[in-house]
Coordinates of C-alpha atoms in Angstrom, one line a residue:
M11 CA -11.9 18.1 9.3
S12 CA -15.5 18.1 10.0
D13 CA -16.5 15.1 12.0
S14 CA -20.0 15.3 11.3
P15 CA -21.4 12.4 8.8
R16 CA -21.6 13.2 5.2
L17 CA -22.1 11.3 2.0
A18 CA -18.8 10.5 0.4
A19 CA -18.0 11.7 -3.1
P20 CA -18.7 9.3 -5.9
D21 CA -14.8 8.9 -6.7
E22 CA -14.6 7.6 -3.0
L23 CA -15.5 4.3 -4.4
D24 CA -13.5 4.3 -7.5
G25 CA -11.8 0.9 -8.1
L26 CA -14.8 -0.9 -6.6
A27 CA -14.8 -3.2 -10.0
L28 CA -11.3 -3.7 -9.7
S29 CA -11.5 -4.8 -5.8
R30 CA -14.1 -7.1 -6.7
F31 CA -12.4 -8.9 -9.5
I32 CA -9.2 -9.2 -7.6
S33 CA -10.9 -10.4 -4.6
R34 CA -12.6 -13.3 -6.3
L35 CA -9.6 -14.3 -8.5
G36 CA -8.9 -18.5 -7.9
V37 CA -11.4 -18.2 -4.8
E38 CA -14.7 -20.6 -5.0
L39 CA -16.6 -20.0 -1.9
S40 CA -19.0 -23.2 -1.0
G41 CA -21.1 -21.3 1.0
P42 CA -22.0 -18.1 2.8
C43 CA -19.4 -15.9 5.2
T44 CA -20.8 -14.4 8.1
F45 CA -24.3 -13.3 6.4
V46 CA -26.7 -15.8 5.5
W47 CA -30.4 -14.7 4.7
E48 CA -32.8 -16.8 6.4
S49 CA -36.5 -17.3 5.4
S50 CA -37.3 -15.8 8.8
R51 CA -36.8 -12.4 7.9
T52 CA -37.0 -10.4 4.5
L53 CA -33.7 -9.8 2.6
K54 CA -33.9 -6.4 3.8
E55 CA -34.5 -7.1 7.2
A56 CA -31.8 -9.8 7.3
W57 CA -29.1 -7.3 6.0
A58 CA -29.7 -4.9 8.2
H59 CA -29.6 -7.3 10.9
W60 CA -26.2 -8.2 10.0
L61 CA -25.2 -4.8 9.6
A62 CA -25.9 -3.9 13.0
G63 CA -24.9 -6.9 14.9
I64 CA -21.8 -8.1 12.6
F65 CA -20.4 -5.2 10.2
R66 CA -20.6 -2.3 12.3
P67 CA -19.5 -3.3 15.9
L68 CA -16.8 -6.1 14.5
L69 CA -16.2 -6.7 11.0
A70 CA -15.8 -3.0 9.6
P71 CA -13.1 -2.1 12.4
A72 CA -11.4 -5.2 11.5
L73 CA -11.2 -4.5 8.0
V74 CA -10.0 -0.8 8.5
S75 CA -7.4 -2.1 11.2
V76 CA -5.9 -5.0 8.8
H77 CA -5.8 -2.6 5.6
A78 CA -4.0 0.1 7.6
L79 CA -1.4 -2.6 9.6
A80 CA -0.8 -4.3 6.7
S81 CA 0.0 -1.3 4.8
A82 CA 2.6 -0.2 7.6
M83 CA 4.0 -3.9 7.5
R84 CA 2.6 -4.6 11.1
P85 CA 1.8 -8.5 10.8
A86 CA 1.6 -9.2 14.8
E87 CA -1.1 -6.7 15.0
V88 CA -3.0 -8.3 11.9
V89 CA -2.7 -11.4 13.9
A90 CA -4.1 -10.0 17.0
V91 CA -7.2 -8.5 14.9
D92 CA -7.8 -11.8 13.6
R93 CA -8.1 -13.4 17.0
R94 CA -10.3 -10.6 18.0
V95 CA -12.9 -11.4 15.1
D96 CA -12.6 -14.9 16.2
A97 CA -13.7 -14.2 19.7
G98 CA -16.3 -11.8 18.5
L99 CA -18.4 -14.2 16.1
A100 CA -20.9 -16.5 17.5
S101 CA -20.3 -20.2 16.5
E102 CA -21.9 -20.9 13.4
S103 CA -20.4 -17.5 11.9
R104 CA -17.1 -18.4 13.1
H105 CA -17.3 -21.6 11.2
R106 CA -18.5 -19.9 8.2
S107 CA -15.8 -17.4 8.3
L108 CA -13.0 -19.6 8.8
A109 CA -14.1 -21.9 6.1
A110 CA -14.4 -19.0 3.5
G111 CA -11.1 -17.7 4.9
R112 CA -9.4 -21.5 4.1
A113 CA -11.0 -20.9 0.6
F114 CA -9.1 -17.6 0.0
L115 CA -5.8 -19.2 1.3
E116 CA -6.1 -22.0 -1.0
G117 CA -7.3 -20.0 -4.0
K118 CA -4.3 -17.5 -3.7
T119 CA -1.4 -19.5 -4.5
A120 CA 0.1 -17.0 -6.6
M121 CA 0.0 -14.6 -3.3
R122 CA 2.6 -17.0 -1.8
A123 CA 5.2 -14.7 -3.6
H124 CA 4.5 -11.8 -1.7
R125 CA 6.5 -11.7 1.6
E126 CA 3.8 -10.5 3.8
W127 CA 1.0 -12.8 2.7
S128 CA 3.0 -15.9 2.9
G129 CA 4.0 -15.0 6.5
F130 CA 0.6 -14.5 7.6
A131 CA -0.4 -17.6 5.4
D132 CA 2.1 -19.5 7.3
R133 CA 1.0 -18.1 11.1
V134 CA -2.6 -19.5 9.9
A135 CA -1.0 -22.8 9.2
A136 CA 0.9 -23.1 12.4
D137 CA -2.6 -22.3 14.2
E138 CA -0.9 -18.8 15.6
S139 CA -3.7 -16.9 13.6
P140 CA -7.2 -18.1 13.1
G141 CA -7.4 -16.8 9.5
H142 CA -11.0 -15.0 8.9
V143 CA -12.1 -14.1 5.7
A144 CA -12.5 -10.1 6.6
V145 CA -8.8 -10.1 7.6
L146 CA -7.5 -12.1 4.7
F147 CA -9.8 -9.8 2.4
A148 CA -8.2 -6.8 4.0
L149 CA -4.7 -8.0 4.1
Q150 CA -4.7 -8.8 0.4
S151 CA -6.7 -5.5 -0.8
A152 CA -3.8 -3.7 1.3
L153 CA -1.3 -5.6 -0.5
Y154 CA -2.5 -4.8 -3.9
H155 CA -2.9 -1.2 -3.0
L156 CA -6.6 -1.0 -3.2
P157 CA -8.1 1.9 -1.5
L158 CA -10.2 1.3 2.0
A159 CA -13.4 2.6 0.6
S160 CA -13.6 0.0 -2.0
T161 CA -12.5 -2.6 0.0
L162 CA -14.8 -2.2 2.7
A163 CA -17.5 -1.8 -0.5
A164 CA -16.3 -5.2 -2.4
Y165 CA -15.9 -7.0 1.1
A166 CA -19.6 -6.0 1.9
W167 CA -20.8 -7.4 -1.4
L168 CA -19.1 -10.4 -1.1
E169 CA -21.0 -11.1 2.1
F170 CA -23.8 -10.2 0.6
E171 CA -23.5 -12.5 -2.8
S172 CA -22.8 -15.6 -0.9
G173 CA -25.3 -14.8 1.5
V174 CA -28.1 -15.0 -0.7
V175 CA -27.1 -17.6 -3.4
G176 CA -29.2 -20.3 -3.8
T177 CA -32.0 -18.3 -2.4
A178 CA -35.3 -17.5 -3.9
W179 CA -35.1 -14.2 -5.2
S180 CA -38.1 -14.2 -7.0
E181 CA -40.1 -14.9 -4.1
E182 CA -39.0 -11.5 -2.7
P183 CA -41.3 -8.5 -3.6
G184 CA -39.4 -6.2 -6.4
G185 CA -36.8 -9.1 -7.2
A186 CA -33.7 -8.2 -8.2
D187 CA -34.3 -4.3 -7.6
A188 CA -35.1 -5.6 -4.0
G189 CA -31.6 -7.2 -3.4
I190 CA -29.9 -3.7 -4.5
D191 CA -32.0 -1.6 -2.4
A192 CA -31.3 -3.8 0.4
F193 CA -27.4 -3.7 -0.3
S194 CA -27.6 0.2 -0.5
A195 CA -28.2 0.3 3.2
V196 CA -24.4 -0.9 3.9
L197 CA -23.3 2.6 2.0
P198 CA -24.0 5.0 5.3
E199 CA -21.8 2.3 7.3
L200 CA -19.1 2.4 4.7
W201 CA -19.0 6.0 5.1
L202 CA -18.7 5.9 8.8
A203 CA -15.7 3.4 8.6
I204 CA -13.8 5.3 5.6
R205 CA -12.0 7.4 7.5
A206 CA -9.5 6.4 10.4
D207 CA -6.5 7.6 12.4
R208 CA -4.0 5.6 10.9
G209 CA -1.2 7.0 13.6
D210 CA -2.9 5.4 16.1
F211 CA -3.1 1.7 16.9
E212 CA -3.4 1.7 20.3
G213 CA -6.3 -0.6 21.8
G214 CA -5.6 -2.7 18.9
G215 CA -6.6 -0.7 15.6
P216 CA -7.3 2.6 14.5
R217 CA -10.1 4.5 15.7
L218 CA -13.1 5.2 13.5
R219 CA -14.5 8.2 12.6
A220 CA -17.4 9.7 10.6
V221 CA -16.4 11.6 7.6

């Protein structure tokens, strides 16, 4: 397979609507996760800053790793990824991510019947694992056998949507269309993260490569 970048085929994001629906079942977020649109930047600038500073180097690799590790039933290594996310986030982003993670755990009571989910939830309750929202999101998606592509896209949408709630969309040039245009900047990031070497977990997770 060529390692040169390309756009993914349209069917590689099949299941996005299902991933979005499942991810939000029972979950009420009280605020943003790690992305926050602040008035000091345009929405497009703020989103690009988050993609470059948090999503690309930290959250996308974590989502890919957890999706693969959960599918391979390697919970101890999921904990290790969760700890790396915890160490990699700045204080405010860390607190927001953990708060969103708690909302996931509180809202996903139906998942307690799933051994892998309840086992990880118990580790979080015992302070063995922090319980960041990206880790829980990827874990749930893997346990529901949702594709990696739609998992990444649905998580990015969760961050985007929660990060702009309560903001003045109407004040942005272009209105809602400007929001969709800004969000579309995540797509090249998804294509880069969508394929991973599932057989190599050395260094804490699969290696990301372009497709």
